Coordinates of C-alpha atoms and ligand atoms in Angstrom, one line a residue:
Chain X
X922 CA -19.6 -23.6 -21.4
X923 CA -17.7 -22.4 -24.3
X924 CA -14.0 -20.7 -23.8
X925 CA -15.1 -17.8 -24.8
X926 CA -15.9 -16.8 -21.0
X927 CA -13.7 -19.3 -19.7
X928 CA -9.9 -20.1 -19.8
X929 CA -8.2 -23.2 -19.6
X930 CA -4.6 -22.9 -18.0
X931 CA -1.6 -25.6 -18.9
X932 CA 0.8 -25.6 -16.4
X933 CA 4.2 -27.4 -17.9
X934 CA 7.1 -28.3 -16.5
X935 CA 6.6 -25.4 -13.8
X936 CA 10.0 -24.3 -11.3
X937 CA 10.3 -21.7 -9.4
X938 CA 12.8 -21.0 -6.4
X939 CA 13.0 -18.3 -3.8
X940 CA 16.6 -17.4 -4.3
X941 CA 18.0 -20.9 -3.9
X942 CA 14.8 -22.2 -2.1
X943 CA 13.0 -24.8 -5.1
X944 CA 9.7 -24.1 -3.7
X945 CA 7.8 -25.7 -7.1
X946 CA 9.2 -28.5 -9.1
X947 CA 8.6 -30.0 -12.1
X948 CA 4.6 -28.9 -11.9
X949 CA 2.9 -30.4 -15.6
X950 CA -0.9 -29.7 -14.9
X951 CA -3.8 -28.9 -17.3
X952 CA -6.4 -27.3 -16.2
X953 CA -10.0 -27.1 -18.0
X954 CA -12.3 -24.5 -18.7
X955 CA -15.1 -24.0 -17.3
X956 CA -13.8 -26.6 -14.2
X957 CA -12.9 -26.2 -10.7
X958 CA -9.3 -27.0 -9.9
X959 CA -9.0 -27.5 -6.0
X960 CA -5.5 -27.6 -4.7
X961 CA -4.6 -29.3 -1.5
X962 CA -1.4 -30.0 0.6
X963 CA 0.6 -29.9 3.7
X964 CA 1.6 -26.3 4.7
X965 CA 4.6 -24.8 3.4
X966 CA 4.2 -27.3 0.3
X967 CA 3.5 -24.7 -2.2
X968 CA 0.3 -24.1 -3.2
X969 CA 0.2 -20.3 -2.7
X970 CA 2.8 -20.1 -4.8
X971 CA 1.6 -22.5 -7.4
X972 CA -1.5 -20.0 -7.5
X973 CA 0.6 -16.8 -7.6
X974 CA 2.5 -18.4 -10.1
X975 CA -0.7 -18.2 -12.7
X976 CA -1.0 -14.5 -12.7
X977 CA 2.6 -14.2 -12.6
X978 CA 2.1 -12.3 -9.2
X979 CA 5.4 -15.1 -8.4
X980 CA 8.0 -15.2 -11.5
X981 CA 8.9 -18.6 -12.1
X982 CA 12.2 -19.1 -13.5
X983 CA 11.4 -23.0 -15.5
X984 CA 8.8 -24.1 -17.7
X985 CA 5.5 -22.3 -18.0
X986 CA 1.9 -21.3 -17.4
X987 CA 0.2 -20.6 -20.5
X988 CA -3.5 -19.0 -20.0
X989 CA -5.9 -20.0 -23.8
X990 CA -2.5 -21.2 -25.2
X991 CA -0.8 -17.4 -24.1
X992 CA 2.3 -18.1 -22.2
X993 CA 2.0 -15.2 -19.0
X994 CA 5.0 -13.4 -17.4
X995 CA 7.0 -14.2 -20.4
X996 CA 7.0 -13.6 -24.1
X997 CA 7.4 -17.7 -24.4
X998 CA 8.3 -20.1 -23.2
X999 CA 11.7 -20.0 -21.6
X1000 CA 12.0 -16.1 -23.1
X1001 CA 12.0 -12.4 -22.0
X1002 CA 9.6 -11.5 -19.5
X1003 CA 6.7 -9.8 -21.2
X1004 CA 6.0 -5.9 -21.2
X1005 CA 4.6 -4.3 -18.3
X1006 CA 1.6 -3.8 -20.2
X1007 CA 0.6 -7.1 -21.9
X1008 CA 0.8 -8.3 -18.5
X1009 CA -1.2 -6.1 -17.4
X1010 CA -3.9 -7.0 -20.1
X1011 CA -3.7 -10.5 -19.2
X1012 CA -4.5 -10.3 -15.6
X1013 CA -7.6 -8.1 -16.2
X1014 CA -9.2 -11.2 -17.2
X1015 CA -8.0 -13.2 -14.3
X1016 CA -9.5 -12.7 -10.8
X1017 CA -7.9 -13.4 -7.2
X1018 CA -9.0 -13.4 -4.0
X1019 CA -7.1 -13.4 -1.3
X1020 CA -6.5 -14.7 2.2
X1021 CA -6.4 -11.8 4.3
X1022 CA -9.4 -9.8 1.7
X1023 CA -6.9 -7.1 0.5
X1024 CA -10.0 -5.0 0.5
X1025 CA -8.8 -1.2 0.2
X1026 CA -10.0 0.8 4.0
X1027 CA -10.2 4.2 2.3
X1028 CA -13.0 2.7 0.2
X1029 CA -16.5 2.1 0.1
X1030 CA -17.6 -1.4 -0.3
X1031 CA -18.9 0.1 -3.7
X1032 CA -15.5 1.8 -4.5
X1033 CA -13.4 -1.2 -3.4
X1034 CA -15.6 -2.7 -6.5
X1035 CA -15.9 0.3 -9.2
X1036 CA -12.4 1.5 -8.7
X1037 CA -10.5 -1.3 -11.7
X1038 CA -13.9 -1.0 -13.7
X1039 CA -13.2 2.6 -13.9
X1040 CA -9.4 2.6 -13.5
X1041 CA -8.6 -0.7 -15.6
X1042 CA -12.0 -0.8 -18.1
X1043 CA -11.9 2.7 -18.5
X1044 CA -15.9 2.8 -17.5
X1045 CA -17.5 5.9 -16.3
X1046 CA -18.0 6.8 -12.8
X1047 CA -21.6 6.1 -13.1
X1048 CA -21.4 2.7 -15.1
X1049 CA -19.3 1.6 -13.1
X1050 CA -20.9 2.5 -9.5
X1051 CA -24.1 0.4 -11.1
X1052 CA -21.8 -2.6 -12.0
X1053 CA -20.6 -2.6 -8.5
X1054 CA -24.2 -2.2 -7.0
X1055 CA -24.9 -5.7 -9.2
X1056 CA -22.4 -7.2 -8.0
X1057 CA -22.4 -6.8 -4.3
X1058 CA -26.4 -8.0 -5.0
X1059 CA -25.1 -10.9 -6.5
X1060 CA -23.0 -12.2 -3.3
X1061 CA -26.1 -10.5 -1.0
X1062 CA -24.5 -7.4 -0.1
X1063 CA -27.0 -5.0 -1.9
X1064 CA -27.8 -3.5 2.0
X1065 CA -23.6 -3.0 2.7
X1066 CA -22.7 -0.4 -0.8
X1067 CA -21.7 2.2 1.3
X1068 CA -20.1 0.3 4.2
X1069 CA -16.2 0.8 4.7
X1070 CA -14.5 -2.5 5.3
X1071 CA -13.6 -1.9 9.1
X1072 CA -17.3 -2.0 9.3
X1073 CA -18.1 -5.5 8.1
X1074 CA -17.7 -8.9 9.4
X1075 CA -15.0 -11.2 7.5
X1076 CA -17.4 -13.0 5.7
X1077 CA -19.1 -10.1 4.5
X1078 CA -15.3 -8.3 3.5
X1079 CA -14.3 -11.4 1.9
X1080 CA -17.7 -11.1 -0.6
X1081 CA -16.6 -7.8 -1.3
X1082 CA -13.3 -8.6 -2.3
X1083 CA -15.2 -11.4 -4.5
X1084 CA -17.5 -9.1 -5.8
X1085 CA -14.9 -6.9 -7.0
X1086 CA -12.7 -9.7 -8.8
X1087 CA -15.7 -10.8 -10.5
X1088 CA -17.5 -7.6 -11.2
X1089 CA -14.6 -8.0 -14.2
X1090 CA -15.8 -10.7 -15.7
X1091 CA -12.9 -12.7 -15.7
X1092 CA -12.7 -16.0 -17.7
X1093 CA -10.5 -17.4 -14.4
X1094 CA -10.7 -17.5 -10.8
X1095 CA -8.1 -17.8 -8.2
X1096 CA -9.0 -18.2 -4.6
X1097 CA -6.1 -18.5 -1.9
X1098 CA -7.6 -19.9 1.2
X1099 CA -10.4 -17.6 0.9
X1100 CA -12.2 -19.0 4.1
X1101 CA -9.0 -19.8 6.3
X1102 CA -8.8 -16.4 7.7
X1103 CA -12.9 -16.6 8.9
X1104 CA -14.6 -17.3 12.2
X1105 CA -16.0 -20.7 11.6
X1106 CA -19.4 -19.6 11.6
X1107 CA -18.9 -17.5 8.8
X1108 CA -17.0 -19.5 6.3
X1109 CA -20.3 -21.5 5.3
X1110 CA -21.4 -17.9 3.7
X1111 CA -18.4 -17.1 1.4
X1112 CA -18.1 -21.3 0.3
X1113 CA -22.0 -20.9 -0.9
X1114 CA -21.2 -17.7 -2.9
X1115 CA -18.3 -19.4 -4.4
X1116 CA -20.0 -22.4 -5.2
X1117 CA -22.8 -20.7 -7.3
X1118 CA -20.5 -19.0 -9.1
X1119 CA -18.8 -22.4 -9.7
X1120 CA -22.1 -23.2 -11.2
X1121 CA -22.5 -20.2 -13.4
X1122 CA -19.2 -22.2 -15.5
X1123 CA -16.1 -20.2 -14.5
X1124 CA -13.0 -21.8 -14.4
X1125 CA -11.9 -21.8 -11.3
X1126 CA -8.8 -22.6 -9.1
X1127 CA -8.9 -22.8 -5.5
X1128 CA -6.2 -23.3 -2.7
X1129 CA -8.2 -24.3 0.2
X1130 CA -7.9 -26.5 3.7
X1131 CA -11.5 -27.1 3.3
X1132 CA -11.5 -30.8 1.9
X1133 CA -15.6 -31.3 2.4
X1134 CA -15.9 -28.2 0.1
X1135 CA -13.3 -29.8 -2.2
X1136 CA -14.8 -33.3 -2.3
X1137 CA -18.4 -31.2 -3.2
X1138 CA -17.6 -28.9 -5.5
X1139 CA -14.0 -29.7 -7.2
X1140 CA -14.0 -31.3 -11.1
X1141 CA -10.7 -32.2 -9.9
X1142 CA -8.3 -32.4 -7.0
X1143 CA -4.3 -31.5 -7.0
X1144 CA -2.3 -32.4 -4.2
X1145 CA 1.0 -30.7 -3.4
X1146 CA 3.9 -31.7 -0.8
X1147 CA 7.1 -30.1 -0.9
X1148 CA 6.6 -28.2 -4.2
X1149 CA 5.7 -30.9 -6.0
X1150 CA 2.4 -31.9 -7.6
X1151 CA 1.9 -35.6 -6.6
X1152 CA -1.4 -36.6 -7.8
X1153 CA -4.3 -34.5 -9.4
X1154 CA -7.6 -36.6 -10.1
X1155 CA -11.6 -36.5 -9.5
X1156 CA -11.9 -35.4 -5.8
X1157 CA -13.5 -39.0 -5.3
X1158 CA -10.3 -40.7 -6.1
X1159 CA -8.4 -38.6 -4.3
X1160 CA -10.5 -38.4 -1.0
X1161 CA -11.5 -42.2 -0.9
X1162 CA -9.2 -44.1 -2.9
X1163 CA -5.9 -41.9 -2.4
X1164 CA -3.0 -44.1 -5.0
X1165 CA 0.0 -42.6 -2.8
X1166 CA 1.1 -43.0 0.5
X1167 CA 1.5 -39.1 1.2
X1168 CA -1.9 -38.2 0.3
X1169 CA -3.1 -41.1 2.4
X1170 CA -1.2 -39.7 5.4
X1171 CA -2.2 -36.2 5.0
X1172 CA -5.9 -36.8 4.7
X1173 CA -5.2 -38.9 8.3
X1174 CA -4.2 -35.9 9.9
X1175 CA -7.1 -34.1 8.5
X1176 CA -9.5 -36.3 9.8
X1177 CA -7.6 -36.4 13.5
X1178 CA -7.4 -32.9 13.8
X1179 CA -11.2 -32.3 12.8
X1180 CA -12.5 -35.0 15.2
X1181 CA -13.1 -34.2 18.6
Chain H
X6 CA 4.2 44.7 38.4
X7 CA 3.6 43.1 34.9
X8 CA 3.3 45.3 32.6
X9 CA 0.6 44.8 29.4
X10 CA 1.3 48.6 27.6
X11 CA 5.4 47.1 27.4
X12 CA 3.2 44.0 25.4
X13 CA 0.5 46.6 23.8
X14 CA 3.4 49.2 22.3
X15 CA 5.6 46.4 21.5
X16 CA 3.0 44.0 19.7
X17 CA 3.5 46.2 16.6
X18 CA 7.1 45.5 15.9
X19 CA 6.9 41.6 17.5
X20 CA 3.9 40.8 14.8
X21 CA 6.4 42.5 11.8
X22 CA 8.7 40.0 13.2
X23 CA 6.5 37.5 13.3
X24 CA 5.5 37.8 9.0
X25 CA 9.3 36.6 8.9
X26 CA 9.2 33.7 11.2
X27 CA 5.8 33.0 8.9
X28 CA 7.5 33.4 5.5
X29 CA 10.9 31.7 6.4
X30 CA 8.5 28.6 8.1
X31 CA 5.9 28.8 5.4
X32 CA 8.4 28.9 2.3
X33 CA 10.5 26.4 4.4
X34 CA 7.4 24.0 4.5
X35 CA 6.3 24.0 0.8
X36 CA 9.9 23.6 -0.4
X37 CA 10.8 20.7 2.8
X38 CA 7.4 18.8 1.7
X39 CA 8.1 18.9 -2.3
X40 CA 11.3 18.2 -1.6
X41 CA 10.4 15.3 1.2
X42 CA 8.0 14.1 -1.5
X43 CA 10.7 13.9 -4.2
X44 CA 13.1 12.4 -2.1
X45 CA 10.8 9.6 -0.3
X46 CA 10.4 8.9 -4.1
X47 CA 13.9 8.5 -4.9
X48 CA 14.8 6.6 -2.0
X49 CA 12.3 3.8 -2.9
X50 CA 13.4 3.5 -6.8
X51 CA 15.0 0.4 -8.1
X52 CA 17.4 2.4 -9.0
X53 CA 20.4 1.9 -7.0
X54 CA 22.4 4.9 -7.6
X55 CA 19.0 7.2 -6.9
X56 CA 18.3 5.5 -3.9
X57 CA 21.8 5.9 -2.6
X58 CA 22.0 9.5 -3.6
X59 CA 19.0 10.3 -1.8
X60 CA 19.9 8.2 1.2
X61 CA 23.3 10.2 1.7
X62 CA 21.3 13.3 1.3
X63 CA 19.1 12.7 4.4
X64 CA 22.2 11.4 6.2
X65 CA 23.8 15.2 6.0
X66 CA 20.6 17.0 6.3
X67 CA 19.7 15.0 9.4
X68 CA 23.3 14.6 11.0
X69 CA 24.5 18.1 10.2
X70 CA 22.6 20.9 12.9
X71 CA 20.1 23.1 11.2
X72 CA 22.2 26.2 12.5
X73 CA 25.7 25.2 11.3
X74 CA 24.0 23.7 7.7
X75 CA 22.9 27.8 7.6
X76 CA 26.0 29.5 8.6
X77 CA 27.1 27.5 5.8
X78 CA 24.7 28.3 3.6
X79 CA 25.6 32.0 4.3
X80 CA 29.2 31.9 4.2
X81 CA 29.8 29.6 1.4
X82 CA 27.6 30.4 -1.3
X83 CA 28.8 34.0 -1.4
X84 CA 32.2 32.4 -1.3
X85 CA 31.7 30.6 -4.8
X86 CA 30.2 33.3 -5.9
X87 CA 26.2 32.6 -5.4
X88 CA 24.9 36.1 -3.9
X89 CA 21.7 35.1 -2.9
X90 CA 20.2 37.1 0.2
X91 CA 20.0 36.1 3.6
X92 CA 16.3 35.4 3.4
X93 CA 16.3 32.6 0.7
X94 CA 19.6 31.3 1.8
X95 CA 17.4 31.0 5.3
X96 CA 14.5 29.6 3.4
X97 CA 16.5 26.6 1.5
X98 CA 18.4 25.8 4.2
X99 CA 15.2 25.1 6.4
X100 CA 13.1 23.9 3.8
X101 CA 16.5 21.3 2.2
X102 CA 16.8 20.0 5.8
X103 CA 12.7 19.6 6.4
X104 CA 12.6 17.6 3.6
X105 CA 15.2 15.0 4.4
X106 CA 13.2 14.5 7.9
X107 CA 9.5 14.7 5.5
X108 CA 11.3 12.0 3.3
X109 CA 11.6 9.5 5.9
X110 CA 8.3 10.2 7.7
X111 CA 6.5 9.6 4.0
X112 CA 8.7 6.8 3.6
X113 CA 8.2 5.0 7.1
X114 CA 4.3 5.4 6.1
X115 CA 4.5 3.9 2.6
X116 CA 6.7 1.2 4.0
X117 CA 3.4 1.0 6.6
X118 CA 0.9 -0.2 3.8
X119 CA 0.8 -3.7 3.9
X120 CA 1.8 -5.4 0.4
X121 CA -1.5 -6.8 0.1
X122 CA -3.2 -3.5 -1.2
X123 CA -0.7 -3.4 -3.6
X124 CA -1.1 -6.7 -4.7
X125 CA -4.6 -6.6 -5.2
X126 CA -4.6 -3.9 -7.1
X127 CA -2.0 -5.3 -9.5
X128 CA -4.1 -8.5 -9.9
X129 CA -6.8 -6.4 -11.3
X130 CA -4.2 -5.0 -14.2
X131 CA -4.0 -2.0 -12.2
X132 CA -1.2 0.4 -13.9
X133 CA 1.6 1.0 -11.4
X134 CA 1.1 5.1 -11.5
X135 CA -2.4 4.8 -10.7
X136 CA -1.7 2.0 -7.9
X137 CA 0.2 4.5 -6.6
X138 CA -2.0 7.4 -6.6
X139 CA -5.4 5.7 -5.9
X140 CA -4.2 3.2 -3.2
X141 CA -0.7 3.7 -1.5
X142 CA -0.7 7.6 -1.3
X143 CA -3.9 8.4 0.2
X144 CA -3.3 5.8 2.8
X145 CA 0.6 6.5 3.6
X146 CA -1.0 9.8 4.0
X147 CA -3.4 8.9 6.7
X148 CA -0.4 7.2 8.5
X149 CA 1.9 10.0 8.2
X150 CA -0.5 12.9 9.1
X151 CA 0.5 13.4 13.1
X152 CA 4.2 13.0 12.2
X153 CA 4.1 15.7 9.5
X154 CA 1.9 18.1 11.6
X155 CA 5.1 17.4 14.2
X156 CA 7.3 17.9 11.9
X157 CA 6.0 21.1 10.6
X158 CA 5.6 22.5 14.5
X159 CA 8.9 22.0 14.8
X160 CA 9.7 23.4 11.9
X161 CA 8.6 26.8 12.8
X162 CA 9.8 26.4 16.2
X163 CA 13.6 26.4 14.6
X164 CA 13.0 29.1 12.2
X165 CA 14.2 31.3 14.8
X166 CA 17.4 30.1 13.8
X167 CA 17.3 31.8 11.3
X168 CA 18.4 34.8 13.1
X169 CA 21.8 33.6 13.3
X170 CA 22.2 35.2 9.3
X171 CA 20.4 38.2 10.2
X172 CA 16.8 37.8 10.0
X173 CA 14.9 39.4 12.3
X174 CA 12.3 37.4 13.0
X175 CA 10.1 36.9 15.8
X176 CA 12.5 35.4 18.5
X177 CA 15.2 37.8 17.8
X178 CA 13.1 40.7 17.7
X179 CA 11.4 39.8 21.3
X180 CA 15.7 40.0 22.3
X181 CA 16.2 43.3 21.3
X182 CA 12.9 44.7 22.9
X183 CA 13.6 43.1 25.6
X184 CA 16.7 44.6 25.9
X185 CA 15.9 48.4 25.2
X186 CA 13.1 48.3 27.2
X187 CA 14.2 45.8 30.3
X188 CA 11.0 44.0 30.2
X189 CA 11.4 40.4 29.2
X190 CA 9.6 38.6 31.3
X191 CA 6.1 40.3 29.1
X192 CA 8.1 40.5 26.0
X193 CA 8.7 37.3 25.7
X194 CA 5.4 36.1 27.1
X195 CA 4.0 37.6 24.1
X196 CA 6.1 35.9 22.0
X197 CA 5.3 32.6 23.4
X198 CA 1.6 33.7 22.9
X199 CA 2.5 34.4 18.7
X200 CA 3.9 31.1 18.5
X201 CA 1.3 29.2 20.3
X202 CA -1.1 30.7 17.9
X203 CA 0.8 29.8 15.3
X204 CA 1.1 25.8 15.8
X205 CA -2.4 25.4 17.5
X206 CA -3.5 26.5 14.2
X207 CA -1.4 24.5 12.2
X208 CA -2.4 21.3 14.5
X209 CA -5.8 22.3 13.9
X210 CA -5.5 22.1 10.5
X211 CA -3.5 18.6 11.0
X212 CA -6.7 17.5 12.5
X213 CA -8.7 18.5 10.2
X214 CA -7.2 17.4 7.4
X215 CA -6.9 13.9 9.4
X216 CA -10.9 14.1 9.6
X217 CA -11.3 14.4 6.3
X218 CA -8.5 11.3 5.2
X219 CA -10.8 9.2 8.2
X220 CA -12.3 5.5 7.1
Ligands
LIG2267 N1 8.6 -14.8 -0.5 C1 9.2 -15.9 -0.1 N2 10.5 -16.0 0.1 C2 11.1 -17.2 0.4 N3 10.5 -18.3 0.6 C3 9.1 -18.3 0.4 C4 8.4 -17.1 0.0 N4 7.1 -17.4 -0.1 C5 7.0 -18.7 0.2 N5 8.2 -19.3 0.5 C6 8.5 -20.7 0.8 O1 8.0 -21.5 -0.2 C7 7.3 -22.6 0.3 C8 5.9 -22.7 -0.2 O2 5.2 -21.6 0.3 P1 3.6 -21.4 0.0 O3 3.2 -20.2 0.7 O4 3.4 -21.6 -1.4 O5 3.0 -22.7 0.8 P2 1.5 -23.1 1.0 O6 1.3 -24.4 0.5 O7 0.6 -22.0 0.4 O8 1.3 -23.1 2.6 P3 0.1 -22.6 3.5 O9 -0.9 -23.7 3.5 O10 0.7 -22.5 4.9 O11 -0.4 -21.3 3.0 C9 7.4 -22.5 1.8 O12 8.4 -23.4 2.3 C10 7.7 -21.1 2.1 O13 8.5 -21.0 3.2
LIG2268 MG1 -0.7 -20.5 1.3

């Protein structure tokens, strides 16, 4: 996959407080195109923030995250922040999904998708309505266009909301937990949509308590604990030959709590 | 005996009275909900000094009572040399204190969205103006409808204040009748009758207009 559809990110030298909280530290990490990034850790250790950080939905105040060699948020590195309206630019080519869906009520599944292709590409109504149809195909919604979100399940809200990030062709992903707020029995249907679009060569980056999924689909695995990055390497290393003690202990109280 | 001719000769004058309680309510509502709209804006800018302006503002126009913010719309404007009649003066002073009340109601339902919405939208490279307009308004709106329909109920149920400068509206013309012709009991049961009408079809209205905003 060339970088013409997908963007590498270089995370360097990365800080960020919360007032006088130092929720990241210190965060160098380089992250392919084309790849999937998994991040793991403890709760509380800073992943969501790490994520938020690379579509400057967080400001960080050290260092930088610089998107195809672009630095985001700021005009460089250690500068101004950047206008309203470059940033704006840059994120239309960067997708999230979120938690909790963020899926808009007063929309149609079809609307929550069309609206930034109309408002954002500046597509017609029309164009745009038949991109979003696609789209919910693609992640096997085609039957649910017209459905409001109250009406469907949270698997099914949670495609949506994927449909709609992707439906802009972005060059990156960024997933927060996308499955953590599901019913067990419906988590299996958002990983597989995720996973083929893994495959179609995105890059990717996904926060996610999922470690299975991790160790299947991740190029590579970051591990966080108290806002800092302590290891990132092939999920195999990671998940079976852990180098540091923390990761080790971590990956215990995974396997406790998910034995029964 | 009740009497329905007092009600049938009388309904006349009480409905001429009731096109001012309309006016002073209707004006009273357009300016109070521009105004509210204005204001719920300026209390949420960044702005500091906006934002504090605007919070004082509601803190007079909801501390001070409707009546006395009148009598002092009456008495001192003349006195620094505004001459504007009793009507308008009546007008801004219902529709200056609605607004502070519409302000926070609007507010209370922005503040109701949850950040998420927002934040999605901004992920997409949504501009901020159209974030506004496409996903926070039409839901604050949804949120806010019952309070506002309140708000404007009550707002025509204190326009007869507005007697107090003069106006003869519909509660102060039910009075006089009343008193010339010594039948308030039917008098006044009319009047109750006019105003019923008059927010039954404005809650009507609230309902359908919540109907419409339904997801
Ligand atoms: N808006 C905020 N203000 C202050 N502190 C915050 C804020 N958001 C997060 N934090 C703190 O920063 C740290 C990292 O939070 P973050 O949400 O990134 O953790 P996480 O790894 O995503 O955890 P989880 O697995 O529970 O989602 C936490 O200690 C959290 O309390
Ligand atoms: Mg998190």
């Amino acid at each position: 996959m060339t970088s013409e559809n997908a963007s590498s990110v270089e995370i360097t030298a990365l800080g960020k407080y919360y007032n006088n909280f130092h929720a990241l530290k210190n965060i160098n990490l380089s992250i392919p195109a084309g790849k999937v990034t998994c991040l793991i850790g403890p709760s509380g250790s800073g992943k969501s923030t790490l994520l938020r950080c690379i579509n400057f939905l967080e400001e960080y105040q050290e260092g930088a995250v610089e998107i195809d060699g672009q630095v985001i948020g700021l005009e460089a590195v250690g500068g101004r922040k950047m206008s309203a309206r470059r940033l704006r630019e840059m994120r239309r080519s960067i997708g999230m999904v979120f938690q909790q869906f963020n899926l808009w009520p007063h929309m149609t599944a079809q609307q929550n998708v069309a609206e930034a292709l109309v408002q954002v590409q500046g597509l017609s109504k029309a164009e745009a309505a038949r991109k979003a149809v696609a789209a919910l195909e693609k992640v096997g919604l085609g039957d649910k266009t017209e459905s409001f979100p109250n009406r469907l399940s949270g698997g099914q809200q949670q495609r949506v909301a994927i449909a709609r990030a992707v439906a802009m062709e972005p060059k990156l992903m960024l997933f927060d937990e996308p499955t953590s707020a599901l019913d067990p029995e419906l988590v299996g249907e958002v990983l597989t949509v995720i996973k083929d679009l893994a495959s179609e060569g995105m890059t990717m980056v996904i926060v996610t308590h999922e470690m299975g999924f991790a160790a299947h689909v991740a190029d590579q695995v970051a591990f966080l604990e108290a806002g800092e990055l302590v290891s990132c390497a092939p999920p195999a290393e990671i998940f079976r030959n852990p180098s540091d003690a923390r990761i080790k202990a971590f990956l215990e109280t995974y396997h406790a709590r998910n034995q029964f | 005996m009740f009497s329905w001719s007092t009600i049938v000769e009388n309904l006349p004058y009480l409905l001429q009275a009731t096109r001012f309680t309309l006016l002073v309510s209707g004006l009273g509502m357009g300016l109070g909900l521009v105004m509210g709209m204005v204001l719920c804006v300026a209390r949420l800018s960044p702005i500091r000094w906006i934002s504090r302006i605007a919070a004082l503002y509601v803190s007079f126009f909801r501390g001070v009572p409707l009546l006395v913010q009148l009598l002092l719309a009456y008495y001192f404007l003349p006195s620094i040399g505004i001459d504007i009649p009793p009507l308008w003066a009546a007008v801004c002073s219902i529709g200056l204190c609605a607004a502070a009340y519409i302000a926070e109601i609007l507010r209370g339902a922005l503040i109701a969205v949850p950040h998420g919405q927002a934040e999605a939208a901004a992920a997409l490279g949504m501009h901020p103006f159209t974030i506004w307009k496409r996903i926070l308004i039409p839901q604050a709106l949804k949120i806010s409808m019952p309070s506002l329909v309140n708000e404007l109920i009550m707002l025509v149920k204190v326009s007869s204040l507005v007697s107090a400068v003069g106006i003869v509206e519909l509660t102060r013309m039910s009075q006089s009748i009343s008193a010339a012709t010594f039948r308030p009991l039917e008098i006044y049961i009319a009047a109750a009758a006019i105003y019923l009408v008059i927010n039954l079809a404005l809650a009507g209205l609230g309902q359908a207009l919540e109907k419409r905003l339904d997801y």
